[in-house]
Coordinates of C-alpha atoms in Angstrom, one line a residue:
M1 CA 0.0 0.0 0.0
C2 CA 1.2 3.5 -0.8
L3 CA 2.4 5.6 2.1
N4 CA 0.1 8.5 1.2
S5 CA -3.0 6.5 0.0
T6 CA -5.1 7.3 3.0
S7 CA -6.6 10.7 3.4
R8 CA -6.5 12.7 6.6
G9 CA -10.3 13.0 6.7
Q10 CA -10.6 9.2 7.2
G11 CA -8.5 9.3 10.4
G12 CA -5.6 7.4 8.9
P13 CA -1.9 8.2 9.3
T14 CA -0.5 11.6 8.1
P15 CA 0.7 11.5 4.5
L16 CA 4.5 11.5 4.2
G17 CA 4.7 14.5 1.9
F18 CA 2.6 16.6 4.2
K19 CA 4.7 15.5 7.2
L20 CA 7.9 16.5 5.4
C21 CA 6.5 19.9 4.5
Q22 CA 5.3 20.4 8.1
G23 CA 8.8 19.5 9.4
F24 CA 10.5 21.9 6.9
L25 CA 8.2 24.8 7.8
G26 CA 8.8 24.0 11.5
C27 CA 12.6 24.2 11.0
L28 CA 12.2 27.6 9.2
V29 CA 10.1 29.0 12.1
V30 CA 12.7 27.8 14.6
R31 CA 15.6 29.3 12.6
W32 CA 13.8 32.6 12.2
G33 CA 13.1 32.6 15.9
I34 CA 16.8 32.1 16.7
K35 CA 17.7 34.9 14.2
G36 CA 15.3 37.2 16.0
I37 CA 16.9 36.3 19.4
Q38 CA 20.3 37.0 17.9
V39 CA 19.2 40.5 16.9
L40 CA 17.9 41.3 20.3
N41 CA 20.8 39.8 22.3
P42 CA 23.5 37.7 20.5
R43 CA 24.6 36.1 23.8
W44 CA 21.3 34.3 24.1
A45 CA 21.7 32.3 20.9
T46 CA 25.5 31.7 20.9
G47 CA 26.2 28.4 19.3
L48 CA 22.5 27.7 18.4
R49 CA 21.3 27.1 14.9
C50 CA 18.4 24.6 15.3
P51 CA 17.2 22.3 18.1
S52 CA 18.9 19.3 16.5
D53 CA 22.2 21.2 16.5
F54 CA 21.8 22.0 20.1
V55 CA 21.2 18.4 21.0
A56 CA 24.2 17.3 18.8
Q57 CA 26.5 19.6 20.5
R58 CA 25.5 18.4 23.9
I59 CA 26.1 14.8 22.8
Y60 CA 29.4 15.7 21.3
R61 CA 30.6 17.2 24.6
V62 CA 29.4 14.4 26.8
V63 CA 30.0 11.4 24.6
M64 CA 32.7 12.2 22.0
L65 CA 34.9 13.9 24.6
G66 CA 34.0 11.5 27.4
P67 CA 35.8 8.4 28.8
P68 CA 36.4 5.3 26.6
V69 CA 33.5 3.4 28.2
V70 CA 31.0 6.0 27.1
N71 CA 32.6 6.1 23.7
G72 CA 32.1 2.4 23.3
I73 CA 28.4 2.5 24.3
Y74 CA 27.8 5.3 21.9
F75 CA 29.3 3.5 18.9
L76 CA 27.3 0.4 19.7
F77 CA 24.3 2.7 19.4
L78 CA 25.5 3.9 16.0
I79 CA 25.6 0.3 14.9
F80 CA 22.0 -0.2 16.1
T81 CA 20.7 2.9 14.3
P82 CA 20.8 1.6 10.7
V83 CA 19.2 -1.7 11.9
V84 CA 16.2 0.2 13.2
L85 CA 15.9 2.5 10.2
I86 CA 16.7 0.1 7.3
V87 CA 16.8 -3.5 8.3
C88 CA 13.6 -3.5 10.4
P89 CA 10.6 -4.3 8.2
L90 CA 8.3 -1.4 7.6
E91 CA 5.1 -3.3 8.4
Q92 CA 6.4 -4.3 11.8
C93 CA 7.2 -0.7 12.6
R94 CA 3.8 0.4 11.4
G95 CA 2.1 -2.2 13.5
A96 CA 4.1 -1.2 16.6
W97 CA 4.1 2.6 16.3
G98 CA 2.2 3.7 13.2
F99 CA 3.7 5.9 10.6
K100 CA 3.6 9.0 12.7
H101 CA 5.7 7.4 15.5
R102 CA 8.1 5.8 13.0
W103 CA 9.1 9.0 11.3
R104 CA 9.5 10.7 14.7
A105 CA 11.7 7.8 15.8
M106 CA 13.8 8.1 12.7
W107 CA 14.3 11.8 13.2
I108 CA 15.4 11.2 16.8
L109 CA 17.8 8.4 16.0
L110 CA 19.4 10.4 13.2
T111 CA 19.8 13.4 15.5
L112 CA 21.4 11.3 18.2
S113 CA 23.8 9.5 15.8
V114 CA 24.7 11.4 12.6
K115 CA 24.6 15.0 13.9
P116 CA 27.3 14.5 16.7
L117 CA 29.6 12.9 14.2
S118 CA 29.1 15.8 11.7
Y119 CA 29.6 18.2 14.5
N120 CA 32.8 16.4 15.5
I121 CA 34.2 16.7 11.9
H122 CA 33.2 20.3 11.7
S123 CA 34.9 21.1 15.0
Q124 CA 38.1 19.4 13.8
K125 CA 38.1 21.5 10.7
I126 CA 37.6 24.7 12.7
K127 CA 40.5 23.6 15.0
V128 CA 42.8 23.1 12.0
M129 CA 41.8 26.5 10.6
K130 CA 42.5 28.2 14.0
S131 CA 45.9 26.5 14.3
M132 CA 47.1 27.7 10.8
I133 CA 49.9 30.1 11.2
E134 CA 51.1 32.3 8.3
E135 CA 54.7 33.5 8.1
D136 CA 56.9 35.1 5.4
I137 CA 60.0 33.1 6.3
V138 CA 60.2 29.9 8.3
I139 CA 63.6 28.4 9.3
V140 CA 63.5 24.7 10.3
G141 CA 66.2 24.1 12.9
G142 CA 67.5 26.2 15.8
G143 CA 71.2 25.5 15.5
I144 CA 74.1 27.7 14.4
A145 CA 72.9 28.1 10.8
G146 CA 69.3 28.7 11.7
L147 CA 69.9 31.3 14.4
T148 CA 72.5 33.1 12.4
T149 CA 70.1 33.4 9.4
S150 CA 67.3 34.6 11.6
L151 CA 69.5 37.2 13.3
G152 CA 70.9 38.4 10.0
L153 CA 67.3 38.9 8.8
H154 CA 66.4 40.7 12.0
R155 CA 69.3 43.1 11.5
L156 CA 67.8 43.9 8.1
G157 CA 64.3 44.4 9.6
I158 CA 62.8 41.2 8.3
R159 CA 60.9 38.8 10.6
S160 CA 61.4 35.1 10.5
L161 CA 60.2 32.2 12.6
V162 CA 62.6 29.5 13.8
L163 CA 61.2 26.0 14.4
E164 CA 63.2 23.9 16.9
S165 CA 62.1 20.3 17.5
S166 CA 63.5 20.1 21.0
D167 CA 62.1 22.0 24.0
C168 CA 65.2 24.1 24.4
L169 CA 68.3 25.2 22.5
R170 CA 69.9 21.9 21.5
V171 CA 73.7 21.7 22.1
S172 CA 75.7 19.0 20.3
G173 CA 79.5 19.1 20.0
L174 CA 80.2 21.1 23.2
A175 CA 82.7 23.4 21.6
L176 CA 83.9 24.4 18.1
T177 CA 86.8 26.3 16.7
I178 CA 85.9 29.7 15.2
W179 CA 88.3 30.9 12.6
E180 CA 88.9 34.3 11.0
N181 CA 86.2 33.9 8.4
A182 CA 83.5 33.1 10.9
W183 CA 84.5 36.0 13.2
K184 CA 83.9 38.4 10.3
A185 CA 80.5 36.9 9.9
L186 CA 79.7 37.1 13.6
D187 CA 80.7 40.8 13.6
V188 CA 78.3 41.4 10.7
V189 CA 75.4 40.1 12.8
G190 CA 76.6 42.0 15.9
V191 CA 77.7 39.3 18.3
G192 CA 81.4 39.0 17.7
D193 CA 82.5 41.2 20.7
I194 CA 80.2 39.4 23.1
L195 CA 81.8 36.1 22.3
R196 CA 85.4 37.5 22.2
S197 CA 85.1 38.6 25.8
Q198 CA 84.4 35.1 27.0
H199 CA 87.0 33.1 25.1
I200 CA 90.8 33.0 24.8
Q201 CA 92.5 33.9 21.5
L202 CA 94.8 31.1 20.3
H203 CA 98.4 32.0 19.2
G204 CA 99.2 29.1 16.9
N205 CA 98.9 25.5 15.9
M206 CA 101.4 22.9 17.0
T207 CA 101.3 19.3 15.6
I208 CA 103.1 16.4 17.2
S209 CA 103.5 12.8 16.1
L210 CA 102.9 10.3 19.0
I211 CA 104.7 7.7 16.8
T212 CA 108.0 9.5 16.6
G213 CA 107.5 12.0 19.4
K214 CA 108.6 14.8 17.1
E215 CA 106.9 18.1 16.2
T216 CA 105.8 17.9 12.6
S217 CA 104.7 21.5 12.1
F218 CA 104.1 24.8 13.8
T219 CA 101.9 27.6 12.4
S220 CA 101.7 31.0 14.1
F221 CA 98.4 32.9 14.1
K222 CA 100.2 36.1 15.2
D223 CA 102.6 36.4 12.3
N224 CA 101.8 39.7 10.5
K225 CA 104.6 39.1 8.0
G226 CA 103.2 35.8 6.8
K227 CA 101.1 35.2 3.7
Y228 CA 97.8 35.2 5.7
G229 CA 98.8 37.7 8.3
I230 CA 97.3 37.7 11.9
R231 CA 94.5 35.2 12.2
E232 CA 91.9 35.4 14.9
V233 CA 91.2 31.8 16.2
R234 CA 89.3 30.9 19.4
R235 CA 87.7 27.7 20.8
V236 CA 84.1 28.7 21.5
S237 CA 81.5 27.0 23.7
R238 CA 78.7 25.9 21.5
K239 CA 76.2 26.6 24.3
L240 CA 77.4 30.2 24.7
L241 CA 77.3 30.7 20.9
L242 CA 73.7 29.6 20.6
E243 CA 72.6 31.5 23.6
T244 CA 74.2 34.7 22.4
L245 CA 72.6 34.4 19.0
A246 CA 69.2 33.6 20.5
N247 CA 69.3 36.4 23.0
E248 CA 69.7 39.0 20.2
L249 CA 66.5 37.8 18.5
P250 CA 63.1 39.3 19.3
S251 CA 60.8 37.5 21.7
G252 CA 58.8 34.8 19.9
S253 CA 61.3 34.3 17.1
I254 CA 62.0 30.7 18.2
R255 CA 59.1 28.2 18.5
Y256 CA 60.2 25.1 20.5
T257 CA 58.8 21.5 20.4
S258 CA 58.0 22.2 16.8
K259 CA 59.0 19.1 14.9
V260 CA 58.1 19.2 11.2
V261 CA 56.6 15.9 9.9
S262 CA 55.7 16.8 6.3
I263 CA 56.0 19.5 3.7
Q264 CA 53.1 20.3 1.4
E265 CA 52.9 22.6 -1.6
S266 CA 50.2 25.2 -1.8
G267 CA 50.3 27.6 -4.7
F268 CA 53.2 30.0 -4.2
S269 CA 53.6 28.9 -0.6
K270 CA 54.7 25.9 1.4
I271 CA 52.6 24.4 4.2
L272 CA 54.5 22.7 7.1
H273 CA 52.7 20.1 9.2
L274 CA 54.0 19.8 12.8
V275 CA 53.9 16.8 15.0
D276 CA 51.4 18.6 17.4
G277 CA 48.9 19.1 14.5
T278 CA 49.8 22.8 13.9
T279 CA 50.1 23.9 10.2
I280 CA 52.3 26.8 9.1
K281 CA 52.0 28.5 5.8
T282 CA 55.2 30.2 4.6
K283 CA 56.5 32.1 1.6
V284 CA 60.1 30.9 2.2
L285 CA 61.2 27.6 3.7
I286 CA 64.8 27.4 4.9
G287 CA 66.2 24.0 6.0
C288 CA 68.8 24.2 8.8
D289 CA 67.8 20.9 10.3
G290 CA 71.1 19.1 10.4
V291 CA 72.7 16.0 8.9
H292 CA 69.4 14.1 8.8
S293 CA 67.5 17.1 7.2
M294 CA 63.9 16.6 6.1
V295 CA 64.1 19.7 3.9
A296 CA 67.3 18.3 2.2
K297 CA 65.4 15.1 1.4
W298 CA 62.5 17.1 0.0
L299 CA 65.0 18.8 -2.3
G300 CA 66.3 15.4 -3.4
F301 CA 69.5 14.9 -1.4
K302 CA 70.4 11.6 0.0
E303 CA 71.5 10.8 3.6
A304 CA 75.1 12.0 4.3
S305 CA 77.6 9.2 3.9
F306 CA 79.5 7.6 6.8
T307 CA 83.3 8.2 6.5
G308 CA 84.2 5.1 8.6
R309 CA 85.5 7.2 11.4
Y310 CA 84.1 8.3 14.8
A311 CA 84.8 11.5 16.8
A312 CA 84.6 11.9 20.6
R313 CA 84.4 15.3 22.1
G314 CA 84.9 16.4 25.7
Y315 CA 84.7 19.6 27.8
A316 CA 86.6 19.9 31.0
K317 CA 85.4 22.6 33.4
L318 CA 88.1 23.1 36.1
K319 CA 87.7 24.6 39.6
T320 CA 91.0 26.6 39.2
A321 CA 92.7 28.2 36.3
H322 CA 94.7 25.9 34.0
E323 CA 98.2 26.5 32.9
L324 CA 97.7 25.4 29.3
E325 CA 99.2 27.6 26.7
P326 CA 96.8 29.4 24.3
M327 CA 97.7 27.0 21.5
F328 CA 95.9 24.6 19.2
M329 CA 97.7 21.4 20.2
Q330 CA 97.3 18.3 17.8
Y331 CA 98.7 14.8 18.3
F332 CA 98.7 12.0 15.7
G333 CA 99.0 8.3 16.2
K334 CA 98.2 5.1 14.3
G335 CA 94.7 5.6 13.1
F336 CA 93.7 8.4 15.5
R337 CA 94.1 12.1 16.1
V338 CA 93.6 14.1 19.3
G339 CA 93.6 17.8 20.1
A340 CA 93.3 20.0 23.2
L341 CA 92.4 23.7 23.1
P342 CA 91.6 26.1 26.0
C343 CA 88.3 27.9 25.7
D344 CA 88.8 30.3 28.7
D345 CA 90.8 30.3 31.9
K346 CA 89.0 27.4 33.5
S347 CA 87.7 25.4 30.5
V348 CA 89.5 23.1 28.1
S349 CA 87.9 21.4 25.0
W350 CA 89.3 18.3 23.5
Y351 CA 88.5 15.9 20.7
F352 CA 89.5 12.4 19.6
T353 CA 88.9 10.9 16.2
W354 CA 89.6 7.3 15.3
N355 CA 89.1 4.5 12.8
P356 CA 87.1 1.9 14.7
T357 CA 87.7 -1.8 14.1
S358 CA 84.4 -3.3 15.3
Q359 CA 83.5 -1.5 18.5
G360 CA 83.0 2.0 17.2
K361 CA 79.2 2.1 17.9
E362 CA 79.6 0.3 21.2
L363 CA 82.2 2.9 22.4
A364 CA 80.0 5.8 21.2
E365 CA 77.1 4.6 23.3
D366 CA 79.1 4.1 26.5
P367 CA 81.0 7.1 27.9
V368 CA 82.9 5.0 30.5
K369 CA 84.4 2.7 28.0
L370 CA 85.0 5.5 25.6
K371 CA 87.0 7.6 28.1
Q372 CA 89.1 4.6 29.0
Y373 CA 89.7 3.7 25.4
V374 CA 90.9 7.3 24.7
L375 CA 93.3 7.3 27.7
N376 CA 94.7 3.9 26.7
K377 CA 95.4 5.2 23.2
L378 CA 97.2 8.3 24.6
E379 CA 99.9 6.6 26.7
N380 CA 102.6 8.5 24.9
M381 CA 100.8 11.8 25.2
P382 CA 102.3 14.4 27.6
N383 CA 100.8 14.2 31.1
G384 CA 99.7 17.8 31.0
A385 CA 97.4 17.2 28.0
R386 CA 96.1 13.8 29.4
Y387 CA 95.1 15.5 32.6
F388 CA 92.2 17.4 31.0
I389 CA 90.8 14.3 29.5
E390 CA 91.0 12.5 32.9
E391 CA 89.2 15.5 34.6
T392 CA 86.4 15.5 32.1
G393 CA 83.0 14.4 33.5
L394 CA 81.1 11.6 31.7
D395 CA 78.2 13.9 31.1
T396 CA 80.4 16.1 28.9
I397 CA 81.7 13.4 26.7
Q398 CA 80.0 12.8 23.4
A399 CA 80.8 10.5 20.4
V400 CA 79.3 10.5 16.9
P401 CA 80.0 8.9 13.6
L402 CA 81.6 11.3 11.1
R403 CA 79.5 11.9 8.0
Y404 CA 80.0 14.0 4.9
R405 CA 78.2 14.8 1.7
H406 CA 79.9 13.8 -1.5
P407 CA 81.1 16.9 -3.4
W408 CA 79.5 15.8 -6.6
E409 CA 76.1 15.8 -4.9
L410 CA 76.4 19.6 -4.5
I411 CA 77.4 19.9 -8.1
M412 CA 74.4 18.0 -9.3
G413 CA 71.8 18.7 -6.6
N414 CA 69.4 21.5 -5.8
I415 CA 70.7 23.7 -3.0
S416 CA 67.6 25.8 -3.7
K417 CA 64.4 25.0 -5.5
E418 CA 61.4 27.3 -5.9
N419 CA 61.1 29.0 -2.5
V420 CA 63.0 26.4 -0.5
C421 CA 66.7 26.2 0.3
I422 CA 69.1 24.5 2.8
L423 CA 72.2 25.5 4.6
G424 CA 74.5 24.4 7.5
D425 CA 74.9 20.7 8.1
A426 CA 71.7 20.1 6.0
L427 CA 73.7 21.3 3.0
H428 CA 77.4 20.6 3.7
P429 CA 78.0 18.0 6.4
M430 CA 81.8 17.6 6.6
T431 CA 84.5 16.0 8.7
P432 CA 86.0 18.3 11.4
D433 CA 89.6 18.0 10.2
I434 CA 90.0 21.7 9.2
G435 CA 87.4 23.0 11.7
Q436 CA 85.2 24.8 9.1
G437 CA 81.8 23.0 9.6
G438 CA 80.4 25.6 12.0
C439 CA 82.2 28.5 10.4
C440 CA 80.7 27.7 7.0
A441 CA 77.3 27.5 8.6
I442 CA 77.7 31.0 10.0
E443 CA 78.8 32.2 6.5
D444 CA 75.7 30.6 5.0
G445 CA 73.4 32.5 7.4
V446 CA 74.9 35.9 6.5
V447 CA 74.9 35.3 2.8
L448 CA 71.3 34.0 2.8
A449 CA 70.0 36.9 4.9
K450 CA 71.6 39.3 2.5
R451 CA 70.1 37.7 -0.6
L452 CA 66.6 37.3 0.9
A453 CA 66.6 41.0 1.9
E454 CA 66.9 41.8 -1.8
A455 CA 63.5 40.2 -2.4
F456 CA 61.7 41.5 0.7
S457 CA 63.2 45.0 0.9
K458 CA 61.7 46.1 -2.4
K459 CA 58.1 47.5 -2.8
P460 CA 55.6 45.0 -1.5
K461 CA 54.4 42.6 -4.1
E462 CA 52.1 39.6 -3.9
G463 CA 51.5 36.4 -5.8
E464 CA 53.6 35.2 -8.7
E465 CA 55.8 38.3 -8.9
E466 CA 56.9 38.0 -5.2
Y467 CA 57.4 34.3 -5.7
K468 CA 59.7 34.9 -8.6
M469 CA 61.8 37.5 -6.7
I470 CA 62.2 35.0 -3.8
E471 CA 63.2 32.2 -6.1
E472 CA 65.8 34.4 -7.8
S473 CA 67.3 35.5 -4.5
L474 CA 67.6 31.9 -3.4
K475 CA 69.3 31.0 -6.7
K476 CA 71.9 33.7 -6.1
Y477 CA 72.5 32.3 -2.6
A478 CA 73.0 28.8 -4.0
K479 CA 75.4 30.0 -6.7
E480 CA 77.5 31.9 -4.2
R481 CA 77.7 29.0 -1.7
R482 CA 78.0 26.0 -4.0
W483 CA 81.7 26.0 -4.8
R484 CA 82.8 27.3 -1.4
C485 CA 81.0 24.3 0.3
I486 CA 82.5 21.8 -2.3
D487 CA 86.0 23.2 -1.6
L488 CA 85.6 22.8 2.2
I489 CA 84.1 19.3 2.1
A490 CA 86.8 18.0 -0.2
T491 CA 89.7 19.6 1.6
S492 CA 88.4 18.4 5.0
Y493 CA 88.0 14.8 3.8
I494 CA 91.5 14.7 2.2
V495 CA 93.2 16.3 5.2
G496 CA 91.5 13.9 7.6
F497 CA 92.4 10.9 5.5
I498 CA 96.1 11.9 5.5
Q499 CA 96.3 13.0 9.1
Q500 CA 94.6 9.8 10.4
G501 CA 96.0 7.3 7.9
G502 CA 96.9 4.0 9.5
S503 CA 99.4 2.7 7.0
K504 CA 103.2 3.2 7.5
F505 CA 103.5 4.9 4.2
V506 CA 100.8 7.5 4.9
N507 CA 102.2 8.1 8.4
F508 CA 105.7 8.7 7.0
F509 CA 104.3 10.9 4.3
R510 CA 102.4 12.9 6.9
D511 CA 105.2 13.2 9.5
Y512 CA 108.1 14.0 7.3
M513 CA 106.9 15.6 4.1
I514 CA 103.6 17.4 4.2
G515 CA 103.0 18.3 7.9
S516 CA 103.4 22.0 7.2
F517 CA 101.3 21.8 4.1
L518 CA 98.4 20.4 6.1
A519 CA 98.7 23.0 8.8
V520 CA 98.7 25.8 6.2
Q521 CA 95.3 24.5 4.9
L522 CA 93.8 25.7 8.2
L523 CA 94.8 29.2 7.5
K524 CA 94.1 29.1 3.7
K525 CA 90.5 28.0 4.1
S526 CA 89.8 30.7 6.8
N527 CA 91.0 33.4 4.5
Y528 CA 87.5 34.2 3.3
D529 CA 85.1 37.1 3.7
C530 CA 81.3 36.5 3.2
G531 CA 80.7 40.3 3.0
Q532 CA 78.4 42.7 4.8
L533 CA 74.6 42.5 5.1
K534 CA 74.0 45.6 3.1

């Protein structure tokens, strides 16, 4: 029998078409009433659209945001709903309730099941929209390269946002050697004098073979008559360097616990998705996220290659002033190299690089075994230098595998692409044999800030024209840095191979023939000026 075959005058059930029209008109009346309330006093109708929405919101708050047990009961109800509405035979429902009650039941069940789910989805969309952040420049990674770039941009009046995955400034490496080229760059961003006042200037580099016990070379950093003149070299605490750079930035420039999990293209912008669900839209994306860079992978670079060597670093903080000369002391043995450098009057930094046989990873993960291994290798080392290693606490000893990027990858790869680029260890991971890894990262930051300023300092433009200007500025940066980075990576790898060679021939070649040549490379590669910001 048809649903509307019985007329109302005969006392039968209400026709379906009439009932739907009645419900539609009722909804309109309710909505118009709410509109009227909103005109009189918006507070009275906040969040209300129609009665079913009101009910759905209450269910959402009680059930969807409630404990797991309530969630489970509710989802069982969702399974029961289609059984009542679809599977249950129509004639049985008619016999039990009649048409009038059936349609009323259907409306109630739909309100209690589908509406809260739709409200949940809608609320999630609103949440995502509210958490969307828009920035002109986003820097992924709060290390040396990232903070230098941000500070360089700040000096030029350009805002940037630094995303750091950890909950504080992350310090790895304990200390690094800052050469003349990096001091020029630090002066450009205005922090050079702050760091100079806290660190000792080194007077020269002395290299000694632990195999022969002889001095293989000596290079003065104070010789104004030499080819490279007076060189400013200091061993700088990495923690102090990062804190100094961060303190010069405006409040809110660094966003901690902001790990990027994916990168999405959106027109002329890039959208970053963070692990906490936040999304950030940016006109420029800069990757300073280290050796395992996500941005570098997005640009097509492979993981940095393992050199087969490990490096241990230590930082001895003494209670009284040490008597170590302000010298860069290096010692070579069979398959290892060690150095000790004073940072200030009471702090000494040291490093130890070696070619592991089979226990490299095991030593790197156990500071106790690592420290003992280093001391055993340095039996022929002067007691004065060994003392600082013995006094180093286990909490200030770190060991990492040495990685580098093949030079030909920089020749063939994209340092920049569209509005994305990389710098620092994300671009040029290198061995520490000439001490230019951190210095090169500081150079990168100054050069990139200068190039980006060319795009952002001109008359404001939007859309494709602005995008093209940004892309061109990043291409200039890539062109300027490509061969400088290739030179440093290749030189560092070759010097490390010769200095730490285990064969008798390589040791003889190093100790008696090219010791001075290797030492000169330290000065030669530091003879570089990245220029001013303007």
